Amino acid sequence: TAELKKRILGAPGLSVAELSRLNFELGEAFASAALKISGRSRPSVIGSHGQTVWHGPNAVPPNTLQIAEPAVIAERTGVTVVADFRPRDMAAGGEGAPLVPAFDLFLYGHGPLKAVINIGGIANTSILRRGKILSAFDTGPGNALMDEAVRRATKGRRDFDRAGRLAASGTADEKILSRLLSHPYFLRMPPKSLDRTTFGPAFLDRIYPRLTPKNIPDALATLCELTARSLWLAVMENAPGPLSEVVISGGGALNAHLMRRLRALFSPSPVGVTRIPVMAKEAACFAWLAARALDGMTNNAPSATGARGPRILGKIVLP
């Protein structure tokens, strides 16, 4: 619901009692979703990433918090749940993110050099070749800044720029773009990961303090170009040669304007989408991570997170 979404976005400001309540409410919501999806089938395990309310890889000590009580999910569904994956990697010296590269390696790791990219709220990439992760990290903003800009310009009537049509009708501001691309995060070497605030609402406030239907096309064109260009620069700076292909997943794959810009930037390397439905890849990833954990198999990618070595991520809750 809109009210639940508002509380999730405001979670860092909740009291301990309110956060605990939200943790259990989300557990109920996740359990309902799992039951609806599974229908008459009975899954062997449910992998639940949870809802991130805080991720502080650079804090002292590094820490993270995902909520949606797995005990509630296990109780309601009668299925074993594996959840809370990130803390184990952080305990081993990693950033707890990104976790998708291990799955990327499983799906796409064999063969010549390629970049596998997921564009959700933030964007990340895995650069793979012949069974190895050469580099994997969060590249910068994905859809989050664009979505927030649309919400502000429309006073909440719209949540995103469908197919990137508004961005396509605007013109990117190269002066603003040049300034944004000099952000310290883009200058850091991998492994690295993003928290929720680096490219969040406050960042948008500094660029566009007032967004209206009149200036939103140019603002979206600029923010879309920031996502595309920061992705392209990150991949090209870390790929040791020409790419055989670029594979895209996540909500960004549904943004036609963003996809056009990525194809233009990565040319002549072909740019396509994942074999798994683009909006389901991360769900498939956490199912895979859960199955690995349940089988006692390591499921992180130390080269991506900076962890001291392979670890089994996830806490297991029996039904």
Coordinates of C-alpha atoms in Angstrom, one line a residue, residues 103-271:
F103 CA 24.7 -15.6 -9.9
D104 CA 25.9 -13.7 -13.0
L105 CA 28.9 -16.0 -13.1
F106 CA 26.7 -19.1 -12.8
L107 CA 24.5 -17.9 -15.7
Y108 CA 26.9 -16.1 -18.0
G109 CA 30.5 -16.8 -16.8
H110 CA 31.6 -19.2 -19.5
G111 CA 32.9 -17.9 -22.8
P112 CA 34.5 -14.6 -23.9
L113 CA 34.6 -11.3 -22.2
K114 CA 31.2 -9.8 -21.4
A115 CA 29.5 -7.3 -19.1
V116 CA 26.3 -8.3 -17.2
I117 CA 24.4 -5.2 -15.9
N118 CA 21.5 -4.9 -13.6
I119 CA 19.7 -1.5 -13.5
G120 CA 17.5 -1.3 -10.5
G121 CA 17.4 1.7 -8.2
I122 CA 21.1 1.7 -8.5
A123 CA 23.1 0.0 -11.3
N124 CA 25.7 -2.7 -11.0
T125 CA 27.9 -4.7 -13.3
S126 CA 29.7 -8.0 -13.4
I127 CA 32.6 -8.2 -15.9
L128 CA 33.1 -11.9 -16.7
R129 CA 35.4 -14.1 -18.8
R130 CA 36.0 -17.9 -19.0
G131 CA 34.5 -18.8 -15.6
K132 CA 36.0 -15.9 -13.7
I133 CA 34.6 -12.6 -12.3
L134 CA 37.2 -10.0 -13.4
S135 CA 35.4 -7.1 -11.7
A136 CA 32.0 -6.5 -10.2
F137 CA 30.6 -3.5 -8.3
D138 CA 27.9 -0.9 -8.1
T139 CA 28.5 1.6 -10.9
G140 CA 26.2 4.5 -9.7
P141 CA 22.6 5.6 -10.0
G142 CA 20.2 3.4 -11.9
N143 CA 16.5 4.3 -11.9
A144 CA 16.2 5.9 -8.5
L145 CA 17.0 9.5 -9.3
M146 CA 14.8 9.4 -12.4
D147 CA 11.9 7.9 -10.5
E148 CA 12.2 10.4 -7.7
A149 CA 12.3 13.3 -10.2
V150 CA 9.1 12.1 -11.8
R151 CA 7.3 11.8 -8.5
R152 CA 8.3 15.4 -7.6
A153 CA 7.4 16.9 -10.9
T154 CA 4.0 15.2 -10.9
K155 CA 3.4 15.6 -7.2
G156 CA 3.2 11.9 -6.8
R157 CA 0.8 11.2 -9.6
R158 CA 3.4 9.2 -11.5
D159 CA 6.2 7.0 -10.2
F160 CA 8.4 6.6 -13.3
D161 CA 9.0 7.8 -16.8
R162 CA 7.3 5.0 -18.9
A163 CA 9.7 3.8 -21.6
G164 CA 11.8 6.9 -21.0
R165 CA 9.5 9.0 -23.2
L166 CA 9.9 12.2 -21.2
A167 CA 13.7 11.8 -21.1
A168 CA 13.7 11.2 -24.9
S169 CA 11.8 14.5 -25.4
G170 CA 14.4 16.5 -23.4
T171 CA 18.0 17.5 -23.8
A172 CA 20.8 16.5 -21.5
D173 CA 22.7 19.4 -19.8
E174 CA 26.3 18.6 -20.5
K175 CA 27.6 21.1 -17.9
I176 CA 25.5 19.5 -15.1
L177 CA 26.5 16.1 -16.4
S178 CA 30.2 16.9 -16.3
R179 CA 29.8 18.0 -12.7
L180 CA 27.9 14.9 -11.7
L181 CA 30.4 12.6 -13.2
S182 CA 33.1 14.1 -11.1
H183 CA 31.4 12.7 -8.0
P184 CA 34.0 11.0 -5.7
Y185 CA 32.2 7.6 -5.9
F186 CA 32.9 7.4 -9.7
L187 CA 36.6 7.9 -8.9
R188 CA 36.9 5.1 -6.4
M189 CA 38.3 1.8 -7.6
P190 CA 36.3 -1.5 -7.1
P191 CA 35.3 -3.3 -5.0
K192 CA 32.8 -0.7 -4.0
S193 CA 29.1 -0.6 -3.2
L194 CA 26.5 2.1 -2.7
D195 CA 24.3 2.9 0.3
R196 CA 20.8 4.3 -0.1
T197 CA 21.8 8.0 0.4
T198 CA 24.8 8.6 -1.9
F199 CA 22.6 9.1 -4.9
G200 CA 19.3 9.7 -3.0
P201 CA 16.8 12.5 -2.5
A202 CA 19.4 14.9 -1.0
F203 CA 21.6 14.4 -4.1
L204 CA 18.7 15.3 -6.4
D205 CA 17.9 18.4 -4.2
R206 CA 21.3 19.8 -5.0
I207 CA 20.9 19.3 -8.8
Y208 CA 17.2 20.2 -9.2
P209 CA 15.8 21.9 -6.2
R210 CA 12.5 22.5 -8.0
L211 CA 11.1 20.1 -10.6
T212 CA 8.0 21.0 -12.6
P213 CA 6.2 19.6 -15.7
K214 CA 8.1 22.3 -17.7
N215 CA 11.7 21.3 -16.7
I216 CA 11.2 17.6 -16.1
P217 CA 12.1 16.5 -19.7
D218 CA 15.5 18.1 -19.7
A219 CA 16.1 16.9 -16.1
L220 CA 15.2 13.3 -17.0
A221 CA 17.4 13.5 -20.1
T222 CA 20.3 14.5 -17.9
L223 CA 19.7 12.0 -15.2
C224 CA 19.2 9.2 -17.8
E225 CA 22.4 10.2 -19.4
L226 CA 24.1 10.1 -16.0
T227 CA 23.0 6.5 -15.5
A228 CA 24.0 5.5 -19.1
R229 CA 27.4 7.3 -19.1
S230 CA 28.5 6.3 -15.6
L231 CA 27.7 2.7 -16.5
W232 CA 29.6 2.8 -19.7
L233 CA 32.6 4.5 -18.2
A234 CA 32.7 2.1 -15.3
V235 CA 32.6 -1.0 -17.6
M236 CA 35.1 0.4 -20.1
E237 CA 37.6 1.4 -17.4
N238 CA 37.5 -2.1 -15.9
A239 CA 37.1 -4.4 -18.9
P240 CA 40.5 -5.7 -20.2
G241 CA 39.4 -5.7 -23.8
P242 CA 36.5 -5.5 -26.3
L243 CA 33.3 -6.9 -25.0
S244 CA 31.6 -9.8 -26.8
E245 CA 28.2 -8.7 -25.5
V246 CA 26.5 -6.6 -22.9
V247 CA 23.5 -8.1 -21.1
I248 CA 21.0 -5.9 -19.3
S249 CA 18.3 -6.7 -16.6
G250 CA 16.2 -4.8 -14.1
G251 CA 13.7 -2.1 -14.6
G252 CA 16.2 0.0 -16.6
A253 CA 15.8 -2.6 -19.4
L254 CA 12.2 -1.4 -19.9
N255 CA 13.4 2.2 -20.4
A256 CA 13.7 2.4 -24.2
H257 CA 15.5 5.7 -24.1
L258 CA 18.1 4.4 -21.7
M259 CA 18.6 1.3 -23.8
R260 CA 19.1 3.4 -26.9
R261 CA 21.8 5.4 -25.1
L262 CA 23.5 2.2 -23.8
R263 CA 23.5 0.7 -27.3
A264 CA 25.0 3.8 -28.7
L265 CA 27.7 4.1 -26.1
F266 CA 28.7 0.4 -26.1
S267 CA 28.7 0.1 -29.9
P268 CA 30.0 -2.0 -31.6
S269 CA 29.4 -4.5 -28.8
P270 CA 25.9 -5.9 -28.9
V271 CA 23.6 -4.9 -26.1

